[in-house]
Amino acid sequence: MQENRPSLDEATRDAHASFKDSFSYSSYLRLEQLLAAQAPLTDAHDETLFLTIHHVQEVWMSLIIKELSGATACLSRREFDPAMKMLARVSRAQEQMGNAWEVLKTMTPADYLEFRHAFGKASGFQSWQYRTVEFLLGNRSRRSFISGSHLGKLFEKLIIIQQS
């Protein structure tokens, strides 16, 4: 039995061949700014991998924060279906974050040491988004604030979340 599928011509009829004078994919995603953020401090080959993994993790955490906040708001209004959808999305995003470490495992300790000195005392423990996710998920330990004082106004936001 043959399915009623559109032909290739029908399926691509509305595809755009010219993007002149239109909002582009690159503009929408702000790719120029995003890719400019990959600015290694050394010539070490693996530093770009390190930056990429950590940028991606921060972007995932941004989504997780939005979804956790949305789910919390939905639950407070007893809107369970949208809350469950948002929490499922959080779970999938966390899986993606975990899977990213598989790529980072391709970097040896010696590779990492080629550029680690360049960012001094900076550490992922200073991520305000990581702390926000921790707080939104219920870990509101005061010890988490140890590395937050450098954040300025973001630190104030963390305190509000921690106390809520």
PDB file of C-alpha atoms in Angstrom:
ATOM      1  CA  MET A   1       0.000   0.000   0.000  1.00  0.00           C
ATOM      2  CA  GLN A   2       1.479   3.317  -1.113  1.00  0.00           C
ATOM      3  CA  GLU A   3       1.395   6.202   1.341  1.00  0.00           C
ATOM      4  CA  ASN A   4       0.128   9.576   0.216  1.00  0.00           C
ATOM      5  CA  ARG A   5       3.401  11.487   0.522  1.00  0.00           C
ATOM      6  CA  PRO A   6       4.100  14.772  -1.222  1.00  0.00           C
ATOM      7  CA  SER A   7       6.661  14.665  -4.007  1.00  0.00           C
ATOM      8  CA  LEU A   8      10.038  16.283  -3.443  1.00  0.00           C
ATOM      9  CA  ASP A   9       8.945  19.199  -5.638  1.00  0.00           C
ATOM     10  CA  GLU A  10       5.811  19.692  -3.542  1.00  0.00           C
ATOM     11  CA  ALA A  11       7.717  19.426  -0.271  1.00  0.00           C
ATOM     12  CA  THR A  12      10.316  22.011  -1.290  1.00  0.00           C
ATOM     13  CA  ARG A  13       7.994  24.380  -3.166  1.00  0.00           C
ATOM     14  CA  ASP A  14       7.852  26.832  -0.265  1.00  0.00           C
ATOM     15  CA  ALA A  15      11.553  26.629   0.567  1.00  0.00           C
ATOM     16  CA  HIS A  16      13.333  29.935   0.210  1.00  0.00           C
ATOM     17  CA  ALA A  17      16.093  30.119  -2.348  1.00  0.00           C
ATOM     18  CA  SER A  18      16.985  33.735  -1.694  1.00  0.00           C
ATOM     19  CA  PHE A  19      17.458  35.274   1.732  1.00  0.00           C
ATOM     20  CA  LYS A  20      18.269  38.780   0.561  1.00  0.00           C
ATOM     21  CA  ASP A  21      16.480  41.395   2.661  1.00  0.00           C
ATOM     22  CA  SER A  22      15.245  38.851   5.188  1.00  0.00           C
ATOM     23  CA  PHE A  23      16.025  37.899   8.744  1.00  0.00           C
ATOM     24  CA  SER A  24      18.645  35.176   8.496  1.00  0.00           C
ATOM     25  CA  TYR A  25      19.350  32.043  10.489  1.00  0.00           C
ATOM     26  CA  SER A  26      22.676  33.537  11.515  1.00  0.00           C
ATOM     27  CA  SER A  27      21.048  36.777  12.669  1.00  0.00           C
ATOM     28  CA  TYR A  28      18.329  34.961  14.578  1.00  0.00           C
ATOM     29  CA  LEU A  29      20.865  32.831  16.465  1.00  0.00           C
ATOM     30  CA  ARG A  30      23.322  35.720  16.788  1.00  0.00           C
ATOM     31  CA  LEU A  31      26.023  33.391  15.556  1.00  0.00           C
ATOM     32  CA  GLU A  32      28.602  36.121  15.143  1.00  0.00           C
ATOM     33  CA  GLN A  33      28.405  36.982  18.860  1.00  0.00           C
ATOM     34  CA  LEU A  34      28.136  33.344  19.891  1.00  0.00           C
ATOM     35  CA  LEU A  35      31.183  32.241  17.935  1.00  0.00           C
ATOM     36  CA  ALA A  36      33.144  35.326  18.998  1.00  0.00           C
ATOM     37  CA  ALA A  37      32.751  34.100  22.573  1.00  0.00           C
ATOM     38  CA  GLN A  38      35.052  31.210  21.702  1.00  0.00           C
ATOM     39  CA  ALA A  39      38.190  33.180  22.387  1.00  0.00           C
ATOM     40  CA  PRO A  40      40.973  30.902  23.595  1.00  0.00           C
ATOM     41  CA  LEU A  41      43.638  32.513  25.744  1.00  0.00           C
ATOM     42  CA  THR A  42      46.390  30.225  24.446  1.00  0.00           C
ATOM     43  CA  ASP A  43      47.374  28.440  21.257  1.00  0.00           C
ATOM     44  CA  ALA A  44      46.599  25.046  22.812  1.00  0.00           C
ATOM     45  CA  HIS A  45      44.432  23.087  20.379  1.00  0.00           C
ATOM     46  CA  ASP A  46      42.133  21.603  23.030  1.00  0.00           C
ATOM     47  CA  GLU A  47      41.243  24.914  24.650  1.00  0.00           C
ATOM     48  CA  THR A  48      38.524  25.448  22.021  1.00  0.00           C
ATOM     49  CA  LEU A  49      36.994  22.094  22.964  1.00  0.00           C
ATOM     50  CA  PHE A  50      37.044  23.126  26.617  1.00  0.00           C
ATOM     51  CA  LEU A  51      35.382  26.465  25.834  1.00  0.00           C
ATOM     52  CA  THR A  52      32.774  24.836  23.609  1.00  0.00           C
ATOM     53  CA  ILE A  53      31.760  22.272  26.231  1.00  0.00           C
ATOM     54  CA  HIS A  54      31.443  24.918  28.929  1.00  0.00           C
ATOM     55  CA  HIS A  55      29.562  27.372  26.710  1.00  0.00           C
ATOM     56  CA  VAL A  56      27.097  24.637  25.774  1.00  0.00           C
ATOM     57  CA  GLN A  57      26.662  23.684  29.437  1.00  0.00           C
ATOM     58  CA  GLU A  58      25.866  27.303  30.336  1.00  0.00           C
ATOM     59  CA  VAL A  59      23.332  27.542  27.488  1.00  0.00           C
ATOM     60  CA  TRP A  60      21.637  24.326  28.685  1.00  0.00           C
ATOM     61  CA  MET A  61      21.556  25.699  32.235  1.00  0.00           C
ATOM     62  CA  SER A  62      19.880  28.851  30.954  1.00  0.00           C
ATOM     63  CA  LEU A  63      17.111  26.702  29.468  1.00  0.00           C
ATOM     64  CA  ILE A  64      16.895  24.580  32.630  1.00  0.00           C
ATOM     65  CA  ILE A  65      16.459  27.701  34.775  1.00  0.00           C
ATOM     66  CA  LYS A  66      13.688  28.951  32.491  1.00  0.00           C
ATOM     67  CA  GLU A  67      11.928  25.562  32.542  1.00  0.00           C
ATOM     68  CA  LEU A  68      12.265  25.061  36.310  1.00  0.00           C
ATOM     69  CA  SER A  69      10.944  28.553  36.952  1.00  0.00           C
ATOM     70  CA  GLY A  70       8.068  27.953  34.547  1.00  0.00           C
ATOM     71  CA  ALA A  71       7.250  24.573  36.086  1.00  0.00           C
ATOM     72  CA  THR A  72       7.264  26.077  39.574  1.00  0.00           C
ATOM     73  CA  ALA A  73       4.857  28.799  38.447  1.00  0.00           C
ATOM     74  CA  CYS A  74       2.579  26.229  36.778  1.00  0.00           C
ATOM     75  CA  LEU A  75       2.560  24.022  39.867  1.00  0.00           C
ATOM     76  CA  SER A  76       1.633  26.975  42.062  1.00  0.00           C
ATOM     77  CA  ARG A  77      -1.396  27.456  39.782  1.00  0.00           C
ATOM     78  CA  ARG A  78      -2.112  23.697  39.840  1.00  0.00           C
ATOM     79  CA  GLU A  79      -1.417  23.456  36.087  1.00  0.00           C
ATOM     80  CA  PHE A  80       0.125  20.008  36.120  1.00  0.00           C
ATOM     81  CA  ASP A  81       0.347  19.095  32.422  1.00  0.00           C
ATOM     82  CA  PRO A  82       2.484  22.060  31.346  1.00  0.00           C
ATOM     83  CA  ALA A  83       4.613  21.659  34.485  1.00  0.00           C
ATOM     84  CA  MET A  84       5.282  18.009  33.645  1.00  0.00           C
ATOM     85  CA  LYS A  85       6.214  18.959  30.080  1.00  0.00           C
ATOM     86  CA  MET A  86       8.701  21.526  31.387  1.00  0.00           C
ATOM     87  CA  LEU A  87      10.176  19.092  33.902  1.00  0.00           C
ATOM     88  CA  ALA A  88      10.554  16.451  31.178  1.00  0.00           C
ATOM     89  CA  ARG A  89      12.447  19.035  29.148  1.00  0.00           C
ATOM     90  CA  VAL A  90      14.705  19.713  32.155  1.00  0.00           C
ATOM     91  CA  SER A  91      15.437  16.004  32.385  1.00  0.00           C
ATOM     92  CA  ARG A  92      16.339  15.777  28.671  1.00  0.00           C
ATOM     93  CA  ALA A  93      18.539  18.882  28.934  1.00  0.00           C
ATOM     94  CA  GLN A  94      20.362  17.371  31.901  1.00  0.00           C
ATOM     95  CA  GLU A  95      20.937  14.211  29.861  1.00  0.00           C
ATOM     96  CA  GLN A  96      22.478  16.333  27.108  1.00  0.00           C
ATOM     97  CA  MET A  97      24.717  18.030  29.651  1.00  0.00           C
ATOM     98  CA  GLY A  98      25.876  14.650  30.923  1.00  0.00           C
ATOM     99  CA  ASN A  99      26.536  13.409  27.407  1.00  0.00           C
ATOM    100  CA  ALA A 100      28.708  16.443  26.667  1.00  0.00           C
ATOM    101  CA  TRP A 101      31.270  15.178  29.152  1.00  0.00           C
ATOM    102  CA  GLU A 102      31.824  12.192  26.865  1.00  0.00           C
ATOM    103  CA  VAL A 103      33.338  14.567  24.321  1.00  0.00           C
ATOM    104  CA  LEU A 104      35.459  16.258  26.975  1.00  0.00           C
ATOM    105  CA  LYS A 105      36.860  12.851  27.951  1.00  0.00           C
ATOM    106  CA  THR A 106      38.797  12.909  24.675  1.00  0.00           C
ATOM    107  CA  MET A 107      41.030  15.565  26.245  1.00  0.00           C
ATOM    108  CA  THR A 108      43.869  14.139  28.287  1.00  0.00           C
ATOM    109  CA  PRO A 109      45.074  15.704  31.545  1.00  0.00           C
ATOM    110  CA  ALA A 110      48.239  16.742  29.697  1.00  0.00           C
ATOM    111  CA  ASP A 111      46.116  18.473  27.032  1.00  0.00           C
ATOM    112  CA  TYR A 112      44.230  20.362  29.744  1.00  0.00           C
ATOM    113  CA  LEU A 113      47.422  21.447  31.478  1.00  0.00           C
ATOM    114  CA  GLU A 114      48.575  23.120  28.252  1.00  0.00           C
ATOM    115  CA  PHE A 115      46.081  25.939  28.843  1.00  0.00           C
ATOM    116  CA  ARG A 116      44.803  25.641  32.436  1.00  0.00           C
ATOM    117  CA  HIS A 117      47.294  28.228  33.702  1.00  0.00           C
ATOM    118  CA  ALA A 118      45.792  30.875  31.389  1.00  0.00           C
ATOM    119  CA  PHE A 119      42.587  31.331  33.391  1.00  0.00           C
ATOM    120  CA  GLY A 120      44.158  31.419  36.830  1.00  0.00           C
ATOM    121  CA  LYS A 121      41.757  30.749  39.694  1.00  0.00           C
ATOM    122  CA  ALA A 122      38.650  30.817  37.479  1.00  0.00           C
ATOM    123  CA  SER A 123      36.527  27.706  37.939  1.00  0.00           C
ATOM    124  CA  GLY A 124      33.203  26.238  36.892  1.00  0.00           C
ATOM    125  CA  PHE A 125      32.274  26.414  40.570  1.00  0.00           C
ATOM    126  CA  GLN A 126      31.857  30.156  39.976  1.00  0.00           C
ATOM    127  CA  SER A 127      28.949  29.597  37.565  1.00  0.00           C
ATOM    128  CA  TRP A 128      25.975  31.567  38.875  1.00  0.00           C
ATOM    129  CA  GLN A 129      23.666  29.516  36.651  1.00  0.00           C
ATOM    130  CA  TYR A 130      24.925  26.289  38.199  1.00  0.00           C
ATOM    131  CA  ARG A 131      24.158  27.716  41.643  1.00  0.00           C
ATOM    132  CA  THR A 132      20.724  28.863  40.441  1.00  0.00           C
ATOM    133  CA  VAL A 133      19.889  25.369  39.168  1.00  0.00           C
ATOM    134  CA  GLU A 134      21.049  23.901  42.489  1.00  0.00           C
ATOM    135  CA  PHE A 135      18.839  26.300  44.425  1.00  0.00           C
ATOM    136  CA  LEU A 136      15.816  25.774  42.172  1.00  0.00           C
ATOM    137  CA  LEU A 137      16.193  22.012  42.648  1.00  0.00           C
ATOM    138  CA  GLY A 138      16.251  22.419  46.421  1.00  0.00           C
ATOM    139  CA  ASN A 139      19.930  22.489  47.423  1.00  0.00           C
ATOM    140  CA  ARG A 140      20.075  25.829  49.211  1.00  0.00           C
ATOM    141  CA  SER A 141      23.173  25.262  51.264  1.00  0.00           C
ATOM    142  CA  ARG A 142      24.954  28.388  52.461  1.00  0.00           C
ATOM    143  CA  ARG A 143      28.235  26.741  51.428  1.00  0.00           C
ATOM    144  CA  SER A 144      27.198  27.308  47.815  1.00  0.00           C
ATOM    145  CA  PHE A 145      27.716  31.038  48.298  1.00  0.00           C
ATOM    146  CA  ILE A 146      31.448  30.689  48.893  1.00  0.00           C
ATOM    147  CA  SER A 147      32.262  31.370  45.243  1.00  0.00           C
ATOM    148  CA  GLY A 148      29.485  33.880  44.552  1.00  0.00           C
ATOM    149  CA  SER A 149      30.716  37.198  45.891  1.00  0.00           C
ATOM    150  CA  HIS A 150      32.408  38.102  42.575  1.00  0.00           C
ATOM    151  CA  LEU A 151      29.027  38.163  40.816  1.00  0.00           C
ATOM    152  CA  GLY A 152      27.717  41.560  41.921  1.00  0.00           C
ATOM    153  CA  LYS A 153      24.019  41.920  41.030  1.00  0.00           C
ATOM    154  CA  LEU A 154      23.827  38.270  39.995  1.00  0.00           C
ATOM    155  CA  PHE A 155      24.841  37.383  43.536  1.00  0.00           C
ATOM    156  CA  GLU A 156      21.850  39.364  44.797  1.00  0.00           C
ATOM    157  CA  LYS A 157      19.598  37.302  42.491  1.00  0.00           C
ATOM    158  CA  LEU A 158      21.110  34.118  43.900  1.00  0.00           C
ATOM    159  CA  ILE A 159      20.355  35.228  47.449  1.00  0.00           C
ATOM    160  CA  ILE A 160      16.717  35.904  46.512  1.00  0.00           C
ATOM    161  CA  ILE A 161      16.412  32.449  44.909  1.00  0.00           C
ATOM    162  CA  GLN A 162      18.170  30.801  47.855  1.00  0.00           C
ATOM    163  CA  GLN A 163      15.760  32.403  50.306  1.00  0.00           C
ATOM    164  CA  SER A 164      12.590  31.676  48.315  1.00  0.00           C
TER     165      SER A 164
END
